[in-house]
Short mmCIF file of C-alpha atoms and ligand atoms in Angstrom, two decimals:
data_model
loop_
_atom_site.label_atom_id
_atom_site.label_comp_id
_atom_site.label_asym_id
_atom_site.label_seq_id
_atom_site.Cartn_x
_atom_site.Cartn_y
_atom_site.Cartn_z
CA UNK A 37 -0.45 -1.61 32.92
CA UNK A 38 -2.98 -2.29 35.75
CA UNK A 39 -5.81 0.08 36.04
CA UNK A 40 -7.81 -0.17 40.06
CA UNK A 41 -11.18 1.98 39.47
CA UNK A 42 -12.59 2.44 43.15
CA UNK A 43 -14.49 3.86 45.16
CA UNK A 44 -15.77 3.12 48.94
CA UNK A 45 -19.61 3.23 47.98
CA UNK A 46 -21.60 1.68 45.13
CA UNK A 47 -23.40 3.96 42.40
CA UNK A 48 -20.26 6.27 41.45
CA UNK A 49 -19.78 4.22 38.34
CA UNK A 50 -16.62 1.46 38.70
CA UNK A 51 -17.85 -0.65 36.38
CA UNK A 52 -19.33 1.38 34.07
CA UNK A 53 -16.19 3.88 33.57
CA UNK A 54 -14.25 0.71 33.55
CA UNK A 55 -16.52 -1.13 30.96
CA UNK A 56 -16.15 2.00 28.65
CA UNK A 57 -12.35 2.49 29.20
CA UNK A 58 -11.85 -0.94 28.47
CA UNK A 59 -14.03 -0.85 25.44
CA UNK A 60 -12.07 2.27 24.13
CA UNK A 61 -8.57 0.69 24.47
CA UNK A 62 -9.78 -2.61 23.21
CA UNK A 63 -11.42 -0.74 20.10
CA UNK A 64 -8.34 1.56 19.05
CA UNK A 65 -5.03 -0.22 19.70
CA UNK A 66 -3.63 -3.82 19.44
CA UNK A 67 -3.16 -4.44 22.91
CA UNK A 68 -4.94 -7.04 24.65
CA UNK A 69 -7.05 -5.23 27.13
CA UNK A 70 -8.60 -7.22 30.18
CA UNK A 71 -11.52 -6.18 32.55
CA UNK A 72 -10.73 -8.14 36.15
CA UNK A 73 -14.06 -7.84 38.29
CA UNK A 74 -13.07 -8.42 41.75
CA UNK A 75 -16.66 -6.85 42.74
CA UNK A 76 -18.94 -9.79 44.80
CA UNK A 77 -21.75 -8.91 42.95
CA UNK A 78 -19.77 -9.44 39.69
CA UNK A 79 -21.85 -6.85 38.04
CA UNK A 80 -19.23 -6.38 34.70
CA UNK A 81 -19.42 -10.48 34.16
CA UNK A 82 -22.67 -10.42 34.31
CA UNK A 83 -23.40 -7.87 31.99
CA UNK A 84 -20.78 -8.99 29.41
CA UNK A 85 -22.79 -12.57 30.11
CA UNK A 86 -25.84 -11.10 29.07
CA UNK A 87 -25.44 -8.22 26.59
CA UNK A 88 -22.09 -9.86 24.95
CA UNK A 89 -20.55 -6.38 25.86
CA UNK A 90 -17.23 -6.85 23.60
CA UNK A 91 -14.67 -6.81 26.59
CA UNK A 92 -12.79 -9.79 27.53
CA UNK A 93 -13.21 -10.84 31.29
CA UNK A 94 -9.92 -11.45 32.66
CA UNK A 95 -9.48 -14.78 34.73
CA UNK A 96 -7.36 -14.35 38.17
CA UNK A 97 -3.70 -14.61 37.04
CA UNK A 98 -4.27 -14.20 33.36
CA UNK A 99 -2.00 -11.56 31.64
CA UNK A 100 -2.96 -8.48 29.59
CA UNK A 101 -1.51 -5.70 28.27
CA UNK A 102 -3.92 -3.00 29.95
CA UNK A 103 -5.58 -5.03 33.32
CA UNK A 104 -8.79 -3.10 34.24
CA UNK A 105 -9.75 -3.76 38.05
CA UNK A 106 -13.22 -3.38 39.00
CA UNK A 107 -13.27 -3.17 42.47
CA UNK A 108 -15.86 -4.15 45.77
CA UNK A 109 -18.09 -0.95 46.90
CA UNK A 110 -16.15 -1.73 50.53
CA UNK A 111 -13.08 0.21 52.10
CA UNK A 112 -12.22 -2.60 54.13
CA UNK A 113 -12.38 -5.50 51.23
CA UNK A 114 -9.19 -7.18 50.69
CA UNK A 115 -9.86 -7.21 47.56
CA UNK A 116 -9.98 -3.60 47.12
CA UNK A 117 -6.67 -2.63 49.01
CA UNK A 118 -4.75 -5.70 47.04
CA UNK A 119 -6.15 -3.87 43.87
CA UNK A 120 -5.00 -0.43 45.16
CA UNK A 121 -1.63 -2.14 46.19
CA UNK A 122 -0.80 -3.57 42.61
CA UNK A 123 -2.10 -0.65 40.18
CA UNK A 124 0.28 0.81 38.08
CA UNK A 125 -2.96 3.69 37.86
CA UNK A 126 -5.45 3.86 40.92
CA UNK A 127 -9.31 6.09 39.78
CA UNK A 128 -11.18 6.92 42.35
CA UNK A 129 -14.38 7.25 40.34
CA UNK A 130 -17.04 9.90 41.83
CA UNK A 131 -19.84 11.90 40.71
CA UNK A 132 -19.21 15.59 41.91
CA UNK A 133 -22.78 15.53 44.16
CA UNK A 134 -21.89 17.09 47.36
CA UNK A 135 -23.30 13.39 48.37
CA UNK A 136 -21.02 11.88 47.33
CA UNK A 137 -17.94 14.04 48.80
CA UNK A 138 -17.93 12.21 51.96
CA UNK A 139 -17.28 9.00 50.69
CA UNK A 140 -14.95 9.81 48.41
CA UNK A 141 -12.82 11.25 50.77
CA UNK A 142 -12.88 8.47 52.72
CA UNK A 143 -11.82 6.58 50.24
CA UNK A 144 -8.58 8.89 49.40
CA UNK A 145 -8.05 8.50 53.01
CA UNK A 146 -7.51 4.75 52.54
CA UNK A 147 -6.06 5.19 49.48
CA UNK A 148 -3.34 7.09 51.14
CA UNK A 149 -2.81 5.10 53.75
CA UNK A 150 -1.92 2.24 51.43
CA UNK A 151 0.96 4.79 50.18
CA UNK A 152 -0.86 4.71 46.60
CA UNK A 153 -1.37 9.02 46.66
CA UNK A 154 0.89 9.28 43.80
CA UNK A 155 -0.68 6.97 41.87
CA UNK A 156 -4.08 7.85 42.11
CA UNK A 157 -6.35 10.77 40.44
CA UNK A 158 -10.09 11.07 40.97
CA UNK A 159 -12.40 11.16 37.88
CA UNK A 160 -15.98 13.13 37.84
CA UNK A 161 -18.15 11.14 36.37
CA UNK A 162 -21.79 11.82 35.71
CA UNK A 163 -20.65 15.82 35.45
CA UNK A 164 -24.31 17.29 34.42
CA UNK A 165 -24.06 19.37 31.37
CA UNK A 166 -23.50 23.50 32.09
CA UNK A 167 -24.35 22.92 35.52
CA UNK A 168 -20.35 22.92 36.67
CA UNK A 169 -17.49 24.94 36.23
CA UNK A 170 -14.36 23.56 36.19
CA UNK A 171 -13.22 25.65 38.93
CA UNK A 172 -16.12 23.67 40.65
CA UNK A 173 -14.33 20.48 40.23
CA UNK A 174 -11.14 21.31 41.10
CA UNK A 175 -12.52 22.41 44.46
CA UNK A 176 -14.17 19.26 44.61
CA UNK A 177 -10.77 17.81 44.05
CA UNK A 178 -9.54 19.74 46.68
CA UNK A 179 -11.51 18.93 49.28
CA UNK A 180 -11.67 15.04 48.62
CA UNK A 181 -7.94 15.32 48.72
CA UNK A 182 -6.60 13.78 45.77
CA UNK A 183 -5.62 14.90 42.45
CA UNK A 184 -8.55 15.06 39.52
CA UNK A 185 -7.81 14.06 35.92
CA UNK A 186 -8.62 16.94 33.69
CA UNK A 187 -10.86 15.10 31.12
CA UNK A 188 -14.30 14.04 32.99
CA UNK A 189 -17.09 12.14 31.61
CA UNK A 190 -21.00 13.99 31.91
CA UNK A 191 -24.16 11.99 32.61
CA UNK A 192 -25.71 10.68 29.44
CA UNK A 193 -27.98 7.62 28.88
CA UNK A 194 -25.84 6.45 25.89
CA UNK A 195 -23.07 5.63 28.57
CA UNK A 196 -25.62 3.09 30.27
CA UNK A 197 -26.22 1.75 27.41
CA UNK A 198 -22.31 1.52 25.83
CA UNK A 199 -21.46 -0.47 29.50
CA UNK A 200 -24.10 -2.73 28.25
CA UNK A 201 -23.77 -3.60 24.65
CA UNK A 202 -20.83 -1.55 23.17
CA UNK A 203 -19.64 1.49 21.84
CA UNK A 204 -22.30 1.81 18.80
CA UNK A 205 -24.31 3.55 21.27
CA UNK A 206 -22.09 6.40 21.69
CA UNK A 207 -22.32 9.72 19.51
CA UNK A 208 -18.57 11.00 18.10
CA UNK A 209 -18.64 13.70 20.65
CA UNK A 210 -18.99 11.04 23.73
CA UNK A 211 -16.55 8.97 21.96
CA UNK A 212 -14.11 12.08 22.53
CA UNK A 213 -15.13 12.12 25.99
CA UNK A 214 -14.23 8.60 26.93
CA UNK A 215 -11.19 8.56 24.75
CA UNK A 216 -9.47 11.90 26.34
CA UNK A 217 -10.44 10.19 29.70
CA UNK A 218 -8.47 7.22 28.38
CA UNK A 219 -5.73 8.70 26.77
CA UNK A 220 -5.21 10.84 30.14
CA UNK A 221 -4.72 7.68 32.44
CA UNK A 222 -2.73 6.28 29.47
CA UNK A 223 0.20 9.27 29.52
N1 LIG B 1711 -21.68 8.89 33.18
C1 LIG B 1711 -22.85 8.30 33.43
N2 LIG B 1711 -24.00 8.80 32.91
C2 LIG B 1711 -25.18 8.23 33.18
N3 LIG B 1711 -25.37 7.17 33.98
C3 LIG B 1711 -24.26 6.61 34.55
C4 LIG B 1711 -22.96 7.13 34.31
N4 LIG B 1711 -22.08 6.38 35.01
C5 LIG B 1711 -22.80 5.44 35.65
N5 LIG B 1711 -24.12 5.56 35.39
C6 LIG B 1711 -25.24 4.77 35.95
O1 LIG B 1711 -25.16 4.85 37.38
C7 LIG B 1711 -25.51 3.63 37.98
C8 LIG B 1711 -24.34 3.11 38.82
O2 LIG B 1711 -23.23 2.86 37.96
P1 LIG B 1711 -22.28 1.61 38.18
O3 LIG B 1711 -21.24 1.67 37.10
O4 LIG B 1711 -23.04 0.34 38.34
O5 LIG B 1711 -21.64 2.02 39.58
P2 LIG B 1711 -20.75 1.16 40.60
O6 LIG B 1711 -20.07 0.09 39.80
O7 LIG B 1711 -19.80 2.16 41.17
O8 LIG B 1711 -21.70 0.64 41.63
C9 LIG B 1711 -25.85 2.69 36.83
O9 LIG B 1711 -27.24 2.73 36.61
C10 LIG B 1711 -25.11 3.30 35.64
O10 LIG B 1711 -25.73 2.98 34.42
MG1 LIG B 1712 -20.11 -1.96 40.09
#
């Protein structure tokens, strides 16, 4: 199964939400999971470089049983569509700022034109705590045009930090988080 994470700006979260999806497949099934960074700036090999993040950086062409594609912060990168193109799963990965709504409609715009709409949900990431309603987000949702995943992930420190050296830094109840998020893109 390929996995794109995307989005047409930088700062929503790719490669974190990718880092900790990848961390909680790796951690709780046998499959071989693979984290492809197709980003310039190569943020995800750098950090696994550095920190010795447990996630295994998939070489171009290599084979896994769940492919995680981080993507380029750039609608009109190649690399992006070709990632878009070949997902079995396409997440457009946004916080739900009013900010950020313009972009990420943008990006379900090009999203759609690469006939990927069925493919693709949008996941709220950095949701603050109490300050949103779910009815909030499915407006949100609504407006950027695509469909949202139900599970969402809030902002909290520890996920910074999990990205960066593993999943000891989560507590069980952002474990939960990450894994419904997970299991939801899994089904
Ligand atoms: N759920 C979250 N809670 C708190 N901080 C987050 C969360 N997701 C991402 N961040 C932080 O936001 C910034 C941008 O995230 P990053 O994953 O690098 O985005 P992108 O890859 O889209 O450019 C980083 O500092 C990262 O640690
Ligand atoms: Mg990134």
């Amino acid at each position: 199964m390929i996995i794109s994470v995307c989005n047409g700006k930088g700062g929503s979260g790719k490669t974190t939400v990718a880092m900790l999806i990848a961390l909680a497949w790796q951690g709780s099934s046998k499959r071989r999971v693979g984290l492809l960074d197709l980003d310039p700036q190569q943020t995800a090999t750098q950090w696994v470089g550095v920190t010795g993040a447990p996630v295994a950086i998939a070489k171009s062409g290599e084979s896994f049983d769940v492919l995680l594609i981080d993507t380029p912060p750039r609608l009109e990168s190649r690399e992006l569509i070709d990632a878009v193109k070949r997902a079995d799963r396409v997440v457009l990965v946004t916080s739900p700022s009013p900010t950020d709504l313009f972009t990420s409609r943008t990006t379900a715009e090009a999203i759609k034109r690469e006939g990927a709409a069925e493919k693709a949900r949008i996941l709220f990431n950095k949701v603050k705590p109490r300050t949103r309603l779910s009815r909030d987000l499915d407006d949100l949702a609504e407006r950027i045009g695509l469909p949202s995943l139900k599970s969402y992930l809030h902002d909290r420190q520890a996920y910074q930090h999990a990205a960066l050296d593993g999943w000891s830094a989560l507590t069980p109840e952002m474990e939960r988080e990450v894994f419904a998020v997970a299991m939801e893109l899994n089904g």
